[in-house]
């Protein structure tokens, strides 16, 4: 299953690399579930960035006392790196805040005439 996910990200279903949403759709439509549950885009993304699949288990990641354990790889190092590059290239470029999240209409758009704060 892991090799299939990496293959879909790298080569795609019909030659075009798939993004995490499309991979999740493909797996779910073909009844390739994870522990009996449907795949989500987050689960697919976390699978694709997990270095354990290229043979490097990481504990306490990002901390000064991080531990790296070598494991038998499921995907080749080269494939893992190409997938990471593809994920980076397909990453959304416009990540600016869309304003305050609110159920009230016009939140983040109106400005108070007195104090000039955006409400």
XYZ file of C-alpha atoms in Angstrom:
119
model
C 0.000 0.000 0.000
C 2.810 2.436 0.897
C 4.610 1.786 -2.388
C 1.337 2.398 -4.256
C 0.856 5.782 -2.538
C 4.393 6.865 -3.413
C 3.929 5.619 -6.980
C 0.685 7.597 -7.358
C 2.442 10.721 -6.099
C 5.410 10.213 -8.406
C 3.883 8.745 -11.574
C 0.147 9.098 -11.052
C -2.671 6.895 -12.224
C -2.385 7.721 -15.939
C 1.067 9.257 -16.128
C 0.333 12.555 -14.345
C 1.490 12.797 -10.696
C -1.427 13.016 -8.277
C -1.757 15.350 -5.301
C -2.785 14.166 -1.848
C -6.516 14.817 -2.406
C -6.546 12.837 -5.654
C -4.523 10.007 -4.101
C -7.029 9.761 -1.234
C -9.916 9.697 -3.748
C -8.215 7.001 -5.824
C -7.504 4.785 -2.805
C -11.036 5.161 -1.429
C -12.711 4.558 -4.813
C -10.667 1.379 -5.226
C -11.481 0.198 -1.681
C -7.824 0.384 -0.618
C -8.591 1.439 2.941
C -6.213 2.046 5.851
C -7.091 -0.186 8.797
C -10.652 -0.424 7.499
C -11.051 3.371 7.288
C -11.129 5.727 4.313
C -8.043 7.736 3.469
C -8.018 11.484 4.104
C -5.748 14.026 2.433
C -3.971 14.513 5.775
C -3.292 10.785 6.198
C -1.923 10.589 2.644
C 0.254 13.671 3.206
C 1.588 12.340 6.516
C 2.413 9.049 4.812
C 4.314 10.796 2.015
C 6.437 12.904 4.386
C 7.170 10.129 6.897
C 10.913 9.378 6.692
C 10.304 5.958 8.247
C 9.295 4.687 4.797
C 12.769 5.460 3.441
C 14.336 3.700 6.411
C 14.799 6.472 8.977
C 12.606 6.320 12.064
C 12.694 9.587 14.017
C 11.814 10.097 17.650
C 11.635 13.538 19.263
C 11.847 15.070 15.769
C 13.237 18.605 15.702
C 14.506 18.505 19.277
C 18.159 18.561 20.327
C 17.819 14.992 21.646
C 16.313 13.628 18.407
C 16.969 9.934 17.814
C 17.251 8.496 14.289
C 16.885 4.740 13.948
C 17.751 2.978 10.719
C 15.032 0.581 9.549
C 14.642 -1.477 6.396
C 13.299 0.973 3.780
C 9.957 0.415 2.051
C 10.649 2.960 -0.706
C 14.015 3.838 -2.199
C 15.749 7.010 -1.049
C 15.611 8.435 -4.586
C 11.824 7.884 -4.836
C 11.263 9.479 -1.417
C 13.278 12.569 -2.395
C 11.470 12.943 -5.742
C 8.103 12.748 -3.987
C 9.196 15.430 -1.478
C 10.260 17.662 -4.361
C 6.912 17.117 -6.112
C 4.987 17.924 -2.925
C 6.953 21.158 -2.590
C 6.286 22.143 -6.203
C 2.541 21.499 -5.869
C 2.250 23.295 -2.518
C -0.138 26.247 -2.455
C 1.650 29.531 -3.007
C -1.042 31.860 -1.627
C -1.119 31.081 2.083
C -2.087 34.535 3.324
C -4.694 34.631 6.039
C -8.222 34.774 4.711
C -9.199 37.094 7.539
C -10.797 36.298 10.834
C -12.931 33.182 10.887
C -16.399 34.061 12.075
C -19.985 33.024 11.513
C -20.912 36.707 11.272
C -21.095 38.210 7.824
C -18.662 41.061 7.020
C -16.259 40.160 9.858
C -12.801 41.400 8.903
C -14.193 43.744 6.266
C -15.860 46.594 8.176
C -13.809 49.300 9.877
C -14.904 51.263 12.944
C -15.064 54.994 12.175
C -14.036 55.883 15.751
C -11.052 53.670 16.464
C -10.278 52.552 12.869
C -10.103 48.884 13.938
C -11.303 46.241 11.551
C -14.180 44.353 13.123
